[in-house]
Amino acid sequence: MRSRMSWEDLWPLLWDGTLDTLYMVGLATLFTILLGLPLGVLLFVSRHNGLAPMPKLNALLGAVINFGRSLPFIVLLIALIPFTRLIIGTTLGSTAAVPITIGAFPFFARLTENALDEVDYGRIEAILSMGGNLRQVIFKSLLPEALPTLLAGITLTIVMLIGFSSMAGVIGGGGL
């Protein structure tokens, strides 16, 4: 005769799993934004017709971002096991979910670039015509004007990270 688990047995497991997921997704969100936002801005300004044209750098970054976005996450997850062990010291647990960030930051970088595309170029020209430099254009015009779209992109990225965290659980990420 098999024994059945009661809800009293399942609630602690559900609570622990929820906290692990929130921790993993929160950490991955932070690092995804820290990596993806500057890369997205760099992709935008380094275009051939951008504010600081660097076509070779833009082509290289674009290729890396496109490659990162095209890899199936489960393949990336398994391929990064040695890298995760090197950085964190383990491949188990919530902190070892490094591949989640690596899988998500190219996506967020492209979302950032697209959000900056939506900013009215007249605002950029206004700052430049008043003697503004690239830093002022980025921080006084581009990012503030793109903020609603960037926040929508962060929301979309968080939803994707939650899905990634469930796949990370398949190889031991998320459980201690």
Short mmCIF file of N, CA and C in Angstrom, two decimals:
data_model
loop_
_atom_site.label_atom_id
_atom_site.label_comp_id
_atom_site.label_asym_id
_atom_site.label_seq_id
_atom_site.Cartn_x
_atom_site.Cartn_y
_atom_site.Cartn_z
N MET A 1 0.84 -1.17 0.00
CA MET A 1 0.00 0.00 0.00
C MET A 1 0.89 1.25 0.00
N ARG A 2 0.61 2.16 -0.89
CA ARG A 2 1.45 3.35 -0.96
C ARG A 2 0.88 4.47 -0.10
N SER A 3 1.79 5.26 0.42
CA SER A 3 1.34 6.36 1.27
C SER A 3 1.14 7.60 0.40
N ARG A 4 0.24 8.41 0.78
CA ARG A 4 -0.05 9.63 0.05
C ARG A 4 0.50 10.82 0.82
N MET A 5 0.98 11.80 0.07
CA MET A 5 1.45 13.03 0.70
C MET A 5 0.25 13.91 0.98
N SER A 6 0.25 14.52 2.11
CA SER A 6 -0.83 15.44 2.46
C SER A 6 -0.40 16.87 2.10
N TRP A 7 -1.35 17.78 2.13
CA TRP A 7 -1.04 19.18 1.87
C TRP A 7 -0.07 19.73 2.92
N GLU A 8 -0.14 19.20 4.12
CA GLU A 8 0.78 19.65 5.15
C GLU A 8 2.22 19.31 4.78
N ASP A 9 2.41 18.21 4.04
CA ASP A 9 3.75 17.84 3.58
C ASP A 9 4.19 18.65 2.36
N LEU A 10 3.20 19.05 1.54
CA LEU A 10 3.52 19.73 0.29
C LEU A 10 3.76 21.23 0.45
N TRP A 11 3.08 21.88 1.38
CA TRP A 11 3.22 23.33 1.54
C TRP A 11 4.66 23.76 1.78
N PRO A 12 5.42 23.12 2.67
CA PRO A 12 6.82 23.55 2.84
C PRO A 12 7.65 23.39 1.56
N LEU A 13 7.40 22.31 0.82
CA LEU A 13 8.12 22.12 -0.44
C LEU A 13 7.74 23.19 -1.46
N LEU A 14 6.46 23.50 -1.53
CA LEU A 14 5.99 24.54 -2.44
C LEU A 14 6.55 25.90 -2.06
N TRP A 15 6.55 26.19 -0.77
CA TRP A 15 7.08 27.47 -0.29
C TRP A 15 8.58 27.59 -0.60
N ASP A 16 9.34 26.54 -0.30
CA ASP A 16 10.79 26.56 -0.58
C ASP A 16 11.06 26.71 -2.07
N GLY A 17 10.32 25.99 -2.88
CA GLY A 17 10.49 26.09 -4.34
C GLY A 17 10.16 27.47 -4.86
N THR A 18 9.13 28.08 -4.31
CA THR A 18 8.75 29.44 -4.71
C THR A 18 9.84 30.43 -4.33
N LEU A 19 10.38 30.32 -3.12
CA LEU A 19 11.45 31.22 -2.70
C LEU A 19 12.71 31.02 -3.55
N ASP A 20 13.04 29.77 -3.86
CA ASP A 20 14.19 29.50 -4.72
C ASP A 20 14.00 30.13 -6.09
N THR A 21 12.79 29.99 -6.64
CA THR A 21 12.51 30.56 -7.96
C THR A 21 12.60 32.08 -7.93
N LEU A 22 12.02 32.70 -6.91
CA LEU A 22 12.08 34.16 -6.79
C LEU A 22 13.52 34.65 -6.65
N TYR A 23 14.32 33.93 -5.86
CA TYR A 23 15.73 34.29 -5.70
C TYR A 23 16.47 34.17 -7.03
N MET A 24 16.28 33.03 -7.70
CA MET A 24 16.98 32.77 -8.95
C MET A 24 16.58 33.78 -10.02
N VAL A 25 15.28 34.03 -10.15
CA VAL A 25 14.78 34.97 -11.15
C VAL A 25 15.19 36.41 -10.80
N GLY A 26 15.15 36.76 -9.53
CA GLY A 26 15.56 38.11 -9.12
C GLY A 26 17.02 38.37 -9.41
N LEU A 27 17.88 37.42 -9.07
CA LEU A 27 19.31 37.56 -9.33
C LEU A 27 19.58 37.61 -10.83
N ALA A 28 18.95 36.72 -11.57
CA ALA A 28 19.13 36.69 -13.03
C ALA A 28 18.60 37.97 -13.67
N THR A 29 17.50 38.51 -13.16
CA THR A 29 16.96 39.77 -13.70
C THR A 29 17.95 40.90 -13.50
N LEU A 30 18.51 40.99 -12.30
CA LEU A 30 19.49 42.04 -12.01
C LEU A 30 20.66 41.97 -12.98
N PHE A 31 21.26 40.80 -13.11
CA PHE A 31 22.43 40.68 -13.98
C PHE A 31 22.08 40.77 -15.46
N THR A 32 20.89 40.35 -15.82
CA THR A 32 20.44 40.49 -17.21
C THR A 32 20.32 41.96 -17.58
N ILE A 33 19.78 42.76 -16.67
CA ILE A 33 19.66 44.20 -16.93
C ILE A 33 21.04 44.86 -16.94
N LEU A 34 21.89 44.47 -16.00
CA LEU A 34 23.23 45.05 -15.94
C LEU A 34 24.07 44.75 -17.18
N LEU A 35 23.84 43.60 -17.80
CA LEU A 35 24.56 43.25 -19.02
C LEU A 35 23.81 43.72 -20.27
N GLY A 36 22.52 43.51 -20.30
CA GLY A 36 21.73 43.76 -21.51
C GLY A 36 21.49 45.22 -21.82
N LEU A 37 21.28 46.04 -20.79
CA LEU A 37 21.00 47.46 -21.03
C LEU A 37 22.18 48.18 -21.69
N PRO A 38 23.40 48.07 -21.14
CA PRO A 38 24.52 48.75 -21.81
C PRO A 38 24.79 48.18 -23.21
N LEU A 39 24.64 46.87 -23.36
CA LEU A 39 24.85 46.29 -24.69
C LEU A 39 23.82 46.79 -25.69
N GLY A 40 22.57 46.90 -25.25
CA GLY A 40 21.52 47.43 -26.13
C GLY A 40 21.78 48.87 -26.52
N VAL A 41 22.24 49.67 -25.55
CA VAL A 41 22.58 51.06 -25.84
C VAL A 41 23.75 51.11 -26.82
N LEU A 42 24.76 50.28 -26.58
CA LEU A 42 25.92 50.24 -27.47
C LEU A 42 25.52 49.80 -28.88
N LEU A 43 24.63 48.83 -28.99
CA LEU A 43 24.14 48.42 -30.31
C LEU A 43 23.46 49.60 -31.01
N PHE A 44 22.68 50.36 -30.26
CA PHE A 44 21.95 51.48 -30.85
C PHE A 44 22.88 52.60 -31.31
N VAL A 45 23.82 53.00 -30.46
CA VAL A 45 24.66 54.15 -30.81
C VAL A 45 25.77 53.79 -31.79
N SER A 46 26.13 52.51 -31.91
CA SER A 46 27.26 52.14 -32.77
C SER A 46 26.84 51.75 -34.19
N ARG A 47 25.57 51.90 -34.51
CA ARG A 47 25.12 51.59 -35.88
C ARG A 47 25.82 52.47 -36.90
N HIS A 48 25.74 52.07 -38.15
CA HIS A 48 26.40 52.86 -39.19
C HIS A 48 25.83 54.28 -39.28
N ASN A 49 24.56 54.47 -38.94
CA ASN A 49 23.97 55.81 -38.93
C ASN A 49 23.65 56.27 -37.50
N GLY A 50 24.35 55.68 -36.53
CA GLY A 50 24.09 55.97 -35.13
C GLY A 50 24.81 57.21 -34.64
N LEU A 51 24.73 57.42 -33.35
CA LEU A 51 25.33 58.59 -32.73
C LEU A 51 26.85 58.50 -32.63
N ALA A 52 27.37 57.28 -32.56
CA ALA A 52 28.81 57.05 -32.52
C ALA A 52 29.09 55.83 -33.41
N PRO A 53 29.06 56.01 -34.70
CA PRO A 53 29.16 54.87 -35.63
C PRO A 53 30.45 54.07 -35.44
N MET A 54 30.28 52.79 -35.21
CA MET A 54 31.38 51.83 -35.13
C MET A 54 30.87 50.55 -35.80
N PRO A 55 30.85 50.53 -37.11
CA PRO A 55 30.21 49.42 -37.83
C PRO A 55 30.80 48.04 -37.51
N LYS A 56 32.11 47.96 -37.33
CA LYS A 56 32.71 46.65 -37.05
C LYS A 56 32.30 46.15 -35.66
N LEU A 57 32.35 47.02 -34.68
CA LEU A 57 31.91 46.65 -33.33
C LEU A 57 30.43 46.28 -33.33
N ASN A 58 29.64 47.07 -34.05
CA ASN A 58 28.21 46.80 -34.12
C ASN A 58 27.94 45.44 -34.77
N ALA A 59 28.65 45.14 -35.83
CA ALA A 59 28.46 43.85 -36.50
C ALA A 59 28.85 42.70 -35.58
N LEU A 60 29.96 42.85 -34.86
CA LEU A 60 30.40 41.81 -33.93
C LEU A 60 29.39 41.63 -32.79
N LEU A 61 28.98 42.72 -32.18
CA LEU A 61 27.99 42.65 -31.11
C LEU A 61 26.67 42.06 -31.60
N GLY A 62 26.24 42.51 -32.77
CA GLY A 62 25.01 41.99 -33.35
C GLY A 62 25.08 40.49 -33.60
N ALA A 63 26.22 40.02 -34.07
CA ALA A 63 26.40 38.59 -34.31
C ALA A 63 26.37 37.80 -33.01
N VAL A 64 27.04 38.31 -31.97
CA VAL A 64 27.05 37.64 -30.67
C VAL A 64 25.63 37.60 -30.08
N ILE A 65 24.93 38.73 -30.15
CA ILE A 65 23.56 38.80 -29.63
C ILE A 65 22.65 37.84 -30.41
N ASN A 66 22.75 37.84 -31.71
CA ASN A 66 21.91 36.95 -32.51
C ASN A 66 22.22 35.49 -32.24
N PHE A 67 23.49 35.17 -32.07
CA PHE A 67 23.87 33.79 -31.74
C PHE A 67 23.31 33.39 -30.38
N GLY A 68 23.44 34.27 -29.40
CA GLY A 68 22.93 33.99 -28.07
C GLY A 68 21.42 33.82 -28.04
N ARG A 69 20.72 34.58 -28.85
CA ARG A 69 19.26 34.48 -28.90
C ARG A 69 18.80 33.24 -29.65
N SER A 70 19.62 32.75 -30.57
CA SER A 70 19.17 31.63 -31.40
C SER A 70 19.42 30.26 -30.77
N LEU A 71 20.28 30.20 -29.75
CA LEU A 71 20.55 28.92 -29.11
C LEU A 71 19.36 28.45 -28.28
N PRO A 72 18.94 27.21 -28.42
CA PRO A 72 17.90 26.71 -27.51
C PRO A 72 18.44 26.74 -26.08
N PHE A 73 17.62 27.19 -25.15
CA PHE A 73 18.10 27.41 -23.79
C PHE A 73 18.59 26.12 -23.14
N ILE A 74 17.91 25.02 -23.37
CA ILE A 74 18.31 23.76 -22.72
C ILE A 74 19.71 23.35 -23.19
N VAL A 75 20.05 23.61 -24.45
CA VAL A 75 21.38 23.31 -24.96
C VAL A 75 22.41 24.23 -24.28
N LEU A 76 22.08 25.50 -24.19
CA LEU A 76 22.96 26.45 -23.52
C LEU A 76 23.17 26.08 -22.06
N LEU A 77 22.09 25.67 -21.42
CA LEU A 77 22.13 25.29 -20.01
C LEU A 77 23.12 24.16 -19.77
N ILE A 78 23.06 23.15 -20.59
CA ILE A 78 23.94 21.99 -20.44
C ILE A 78 25.38 22.35 -20.85
N ALA A 79 25.52 23.13 -21.91
CA ALA A 79 26.85 23.51 -22.37
C ALA A 79 27.59 24.38 -21.34
N LEU A 80 26.84 25.12 -20.52
CA LEU A 80 27.46 26.03 -19.56
C LEU A 80 27.70 25.40 -18.19
N ILE A 81 27.47 24.12 -18.04
CA ILE A 81 27.71 23.46 -16.75
C ILE A 81 29.15 23.66 -16.29
N PRO A 82 30.17 23.42 -17.14
CA PRO A 82 31.55 23.64 -16.67
C PRO A 82 31.84 25.11 -16.32
N PHE A 83 31.30 26.04 -17.10
CA PHE A 83 31.48 27.47 -16.85
C PHE A 83 30.83 27.86 -15.52
N THR A 84 29.64 27.34 -15.26
CA THR A 84 28.94 27.63 -14.01
C THR A 84 29.73 27.09 -12.83
N ARG A 85 30.26 25.88 -12.97
CA ARG A 85 31.07 25.28 -11.89
C ARG A 85 32.32 26.13 -11.64
N LEU A 86 32.92 26.65 -12.71
CA LEU A 86 34.11 27.48 -12.58
C LEU A 86 33.81 28.78 -11.83
N ILE A 87 32.72 29.43 -12.16
CA ILE A 87 32.39 30.73 -11.57
C ILE A 87 31.85 30.59 -10.15
N ILE A 88 30.90 29.68 -9.95
CA ILE A 88 30.19 29.57 -8.68
C ILE A 88 30.80 28.49 -7.78
N GLY A 89 31.37 27.47 -8.40
CA GLY A 89 31.92 26.37 -7.62
C GLY A 89 31.00 25.16 -7.55
N THR A 90 29.80 25.32 -8.08
CA THR A 90 28.84 24.22 -8.11
C THR A 90 27.87 24.44 -9.25
N THR A 91 27.17 23.40 -9.61
CA THR A 91 26.11 23.54 -10.60
C THR A 91 24.75 23.29 -9.98
N LEU A 92 24.74 23.11 -8.67
CA LEU A 92 23.49 22.85 -7.97
C LEU A 92 23.06 24.07 -7.18
N GLY A 93 21.79 24.21 -7.00
CA GLY A 93 21.26 25.29 -6.17
C GLY A 93 20.89 26.52 -6.97
N SER A 94 20.23 27.42 -6.31
CA SER A 94 19.71 28.63 -6.95
C SER A 94 20.82 29.56 -7.43
N THR A 95 21.89 29.66 -6.69
CA THR A 95 22.98 30.56 -7.07
C THR A 95 23.72 30.05 -8.30
N ALA A 96 23.62 28.77 -8.58
CA ALA A 96 24.33 28.19 -9.72
C ALA A 96 23.57 28.37 -11.03
N ALA A 97 22.56 29.18 -11.04
CA ALA A 97 21.75 29.37 -12.24
C ALA A 97 22.32 30.47 -13.14
N VAL A 98 23.62 30.51 -13.28
CA VAL A 98 24.31 31.47 -14.15
C VAL A 98 23.81 31.39 -15.60
N PRO A 99 23.56 30.20 -16.14
CA PRO A 99 23.11 30.14 -17.53
C PRO A 99 21.81 30.89 -17.80
N ILE A 100 21.00 31.08 -16.78
CA ILE A 100 19.76 31.82 -16.98
C ILE A 100 20.08 33.24 -17.43
N THR A 101 21.03 33.87 -16.77
CA THR A 101 21.43 35.22 -17.15
C THR A 101 22.06 35.23 -18.53
N ILE A 102 22.92 34.27 -18.80
CA ILE A 102 23.59 34.21 -20.10
C ILE A 102 22.58 33.98 -21.22
N GLY A 103 21.53 33.23 -20.93
CA GLY A 103 20.50 33.01 -21.92
C GLY A 103 19.58 34.20 -22.13
N ALA A 104 19.46 35.05 -21.12
CA ALA A 104 18.49 36.15 -21.19
C ALA A 104 19.08 37.49 -21.61
N PHE A 105 20.33 37.76 -21.32
CA PHE A 105 20.83 39.11 -21.60
C PHE A 105 20.87 39.46 -23.08
N PRO A 106 21.13 38.50 -24.01
CA PRO A 106 21.05 38.90 -25.42
C PRO A 106 19.63 39.32 -25.82
N PHE A 107 18.65 38.63 -25.27
CA PHE A 107 17.25 38.96 -25.53
C PHE A 107 16.94 40.37 -25.04
N PHE A 108 17.36 40.68 -23.81
CA PHE A 108 17.09 42.00 -23.26
C PHE A 108 17.89 43.08 -23.98
N ALA A 109 19.09 42.77 -24.43
CA ALA A 109 19.89 43.75 -25.19
C ALA A 109 19.16 44.14 -26.47
N ARG A 110 18.59 43.15 -27.14
CA ARG A 110 17.85 43.44 -28.38
C ARG A 110 16.57 44.22 -28.07
N LEU A 111 15.90 43.89 -26.97
CA LEU A 111 14.72 44.67 -26.57
C LEU A 111 15.09 46.11 -26.26
N THR A 112 16.24 46.31 -25.63
CA THR A 112 16.71 47.65 -25.32
C THR A 112 16.97 48.44 -26.60
N GLU A 113 17.66 47.80 -27.53
CA GLU A 113 17.93 48.46 -28.81
C GLU A 113 16.62 48.87 -29.50
N ASN A 114 15.65 47.97 -29.50
CA ASN A 114 14.36 48.28 -30.12
C ASN A 114 13.62 49.39 -29.38
N ALA A 115 13.73 49.42 -28.05
CA ALA A 115 13.09 50.48 -27.28
C ALA A 115 13.70 51.84 -27.62
N LEU A 116 15.00 51.88 -27.79
CA LEU A 116 15.67 53.13 -28.13
C LEU A 116 15.32 53.58 -29.54
N ASP A 117 15.03 52.63 -30.41
CA ASP A 117 14.59 52.95 -31.78
C ASP A 117 13.30 53.76 -31.79
N GLU A 118 12.48 53.57 -30.77
CA GLU A 118 11.18 54.23 -30.72
C GLU A 118 11.25 55.67 -30.24
N VAL A 119 12.40 56.09 -29.73
CA VAL A 119 12.55 57.47 -29.26
C VAL A 119 12.58 58.39 -30.47
N ASP A 120 11.80 59.46 -30.38
CA ASP A 120 11.73 60.44 -31.46
C ASP A 120 13.11 61.07 -31.68
N TYR A 121 13.59 60.99 -32.91
CA TYR A 121 14.94 61.48 -33.20
C TYR A 121 15.04 63.00 -32.99
N GLY A 122 13.92 63.69 -33.04
CA GLY A 122 13.92 65.13 -32.79
C GLY A 122 14.42 65.48 -31.40
N ARG A 123 14.15 64.63 -30.43
CA ARG A 123 14.63 64.88 -29.07
C ARG A 123 16.16 64.75 -29.01
N ILE A 124 16.67 63.77 -29.73
CA ILE A 124 18.12 63.57 -29.78
C ILE A 124 18.78 64.77 -30.46
N GLU A 125 18.20 65.20 -31.58
CA GLU A 125 18.73 66.35 -32.31
C GLU A 125 18.70 67.62 -31.46
N ALA A 126 17.66 67.76 -30.64
CA ALA A 126 17.55 68.94 -29.79
C ALA A 126 18.72 69.01 -28.82
N ILE A 127 19.04 67.90 -28.19
CA ILE A 127 20.17 67.89 -27.24
C ILE A 127 21.48 68.14 -27.96
N LEU A 128 21.65 67.51 -29.12
CA LEU A 128 22.88 67.71 -29.89
C LEU A 128 23.01 69.16 -30.36
N SER A 129 21.91 69.77 -30.77
CA SER A 129 21.97 71.15 -31.27
C SER A 129 22.27 72.15 -30.15
N MET A 130 21.99 71.77 -28.91
CA MET A 130 22.31 72.64 -27.78
C MET A 130 23.71 72.34 -27.23
N GLY A 131 24.49 71.54 -27.95
CA GLY A 131 25.86 71.26 -27.54
C GLY A 131 25.99 70.05 -26.64
N GLY A 132 24.95 69.25 -26.56
CA GLY A 132 25.01 68.05 -25.72
C GLY A 132 25.94 67.00 -26.30
N ASN A 133 26.50 66.19 -25.43
CA ASN A 133 27.40 65.12 -25.88
C ASN A 133 26.65 63.78 -25.86
N LEU A 134 27.34 62.73 -26.23
CA LEU A 134 26.73 61.40 -26.32
C LEU A 134 26.17 60.94 -24.98
N ARG A 135 26.91 61.17 -23.92
CA ARG A 135 26.45 60.76 -22.58
C ARG A 135 25.14 61.47 -22.22
N GLN A 136 25.06 62.77 -22.51
CA GLN A 136 23.84 63.51 -22.23
C GLN A 136 22.67 63.02 -23.08
N VAL A 137 22.92 62.69 -24.33
CA VAL A 137 21.86 62.16 -25.19
C VAL A 137 21.33 60.86 -24.61
N ILE A 138 22.24 59.99 -24.17
CA ILE A 138 21.83 58.68 -23.64
C ILE A 138 21.05 58.85 -22.34
N PHE A 139 21.59 59.62 -21.39
CA PHE A 139 21.00 59.68 -20.05
C PHE A 139 19.90 60.73 -19.89
N LYS A 140 19.87 61.74 -20.76
CA LYS A 140 18.85 62.78 -20.63
C LYS A 140 17.71 62.61 -21.65
N SER A 141 17.94 61.83 -22.69
CA SER A 141 16.91 61.69 -23.71
C SER A 141 16.54 60.24 -23.98
N LEU A 142 17.51 59.46 -24.43
CA LEU A 142 17.21 58.09 -24.86
C LEU A 142 16.59 57.24 -23.77
N LEU A 143 17.29 57.08 -22.66
CA LEU A 143 16.80 56.20 -21.60
C LEU A 143 15.50 56.70 -20.95
N PRO A 144 15.40 58.00 -20.61
CA PRO A 144 14.12 58.45 -20.03
C PRO A 144 12.95 58.30 -21.00
N GLU A 145 13.17 58.61 -22.27
CA GLU A 145 12.08 58.50 -23.24
C GLU A 145 11.70 57.06 -23.53
N ALA A 146 12.66 56.16 -23.44
CA ALA A 146 12.40 54.74 -23.72
C ALA A 146 11.96 53.97 -22.48
N LEU A 147 11.90 54.63 -21.32
CA LEU A 147 11.62 53.93 -20.07
C LEU A 147 10.36 53.08 -20.08
N PRO A 148 9.22 53.57 -20.57
CA PRO A 148 8.03 52.70 -20.57
C PRO A 148 8.24 51.43 -21.38
N THR A 149 8.88 51.54 -22.53
CA THR A 149 9.14 50.36 -23.36
C THR A 149 10.18 49.47 -22.71
N LEU A 150 11.18 50.06 -22.05
CA LEU A 150 12.17 49.27 -21.34
C LEU A 150 11.53 48.50 -20.18
N LEU A 151 10.61 49.12 -19.47
CA LEU A 151 9.92 48.43 -18.38
C LEU A 151 9.07 47.28 -18.91
N ALA A 152 8.44 47.48 -20.05
CA ALA A 152 7.69 46.38 -20.68
C ALA A 152 8.65 45.26 -21.08
N GLY A 153 9.84 45.62 -21.56
CA GLY A 153 10.85 44.63 -21.92
C GLY A 153 11.36 43.87 -20.71
N ILE A 154 11.51 44.57 -19.58
CA ILE A 154 11.94 43.91 -18.35
C ILE A 154 10.87 42.92 -17.90
N THR A 155 9.61 43.31 -18.00
CA THR A 155 8.52 42.41 -17.64
C THR A 155 8.54 41.16 -18.51
N LEU A 156 8.69 41.35 -19.80
CA LEU A 156 8.76 40.22 -20.72
C LEU A 156 9.96 39.33 -20.40
N THR A 157 11.08 39.94 -20.08
CA THR A 157 12.29 39.19 -19.73
C THR A 157 12.09 38.40 -18.44
N ILE A 158 11.42 38.98 -17.46
CA ILE A 158 11.17 38.27 -16.20
C ILE A 158 10.30 37.04 -16.46
N VAL A 159 9.28 37.18 -17.29
CA VAL A 159 8.44 36.03 -17.63
C VAL A 159 9.28 34.94 -18.29
N MET A 160 10.17 35.34 -19.19
CA MET A 160 11.04 34.37 -19.84
C MET A 160 11.99 33.72 -18.82
N LEU A 161 12.50 34.51 -17.88
CA LEU A 161 13.39 33.98 -16.86
C LEU A 161 12.70 32.95 -15.97
N ILE A 162 11.42 33.15 -15.70
CA ILE A 162 10.68 32.16 -14.91
C ILE A 162 10.63 30.83 -15.66
N GLY A 163 10.40 30.89 -16.96
CA GLY A 163 10.43 29.66 -17.77
C GLY A 163 11.82 29.04 -17.79
N PHE A 164 12.84 29.89 -17.89
CA PHE A 164 14.22 29.39 -17.87
C PHE A 164 14.54 28.72 -16.53
N SER A 165 14.01 29.30 -15.44
CA SER A 165 14.30 28.72 -14.13
C SER A 165 13.72 27.31 -13.98
N SER A 166 12.59 27.06 -14.61
CA SER A 166 12.03 25.71 -14.55
C SER A 166 12.92 24.73 -15.32
N MET A 167 13.50 25.19 -16.42
CA MET A 167 14.41 24.32 -17.16
C MET A 167 15.71 24.12 -16.38
N ALA A 168 16.16 25.16 -15.67
CA ALA A 168 17.37 25.02 -14.85
C ALA A 168 17.15 23.98 -13.75
N GLY A 169 15.92 23.90 -13.27
CA GLY A 169 15.61 22.90 -12.26
C GLY A 169 15.81 21.47 -12.75
N VAL A 170 15.72 21.26 -14.05
CA VAL A 170 15.92 19.93 -14.62
C VAL A 170 17.33 19.42 -14.36
N ILE A 171 18.31 20.35 -14.35
CA ILE A 171 19.70 19.92 -14.13
C ILE A 171 20.18 20.21 -12.72
N GLY A 172 19.28 20.61 -11.84
CA GLY A 172 19.65 20.79 -10.43
C GLY A 172 19.70 22.21 -9.97
N GLY A 173 19.50 23.19 -10.84
CA GLY A 173 19.45 24.58 -10.40
C GLY A 173 18.13 24.81 -9.68
N GLY A 174 18.18 25.51 -8.57
CA GLY A 174 16.97 25.83 -7.85
C GLY A 174 16.76 25.01 -6.59
N GLY A 175 17.40 23.90 -6.48
CA GLY A 175 17.26 23.10 -5.26
C GLY A 175 18.57 23.03 -4.52
N LEU A 176 18.50 23.08 -3.23
CA LEU A 176 19.74 23.01 -2.44
C LEU A 176 19.92 21.66 -1.83
#
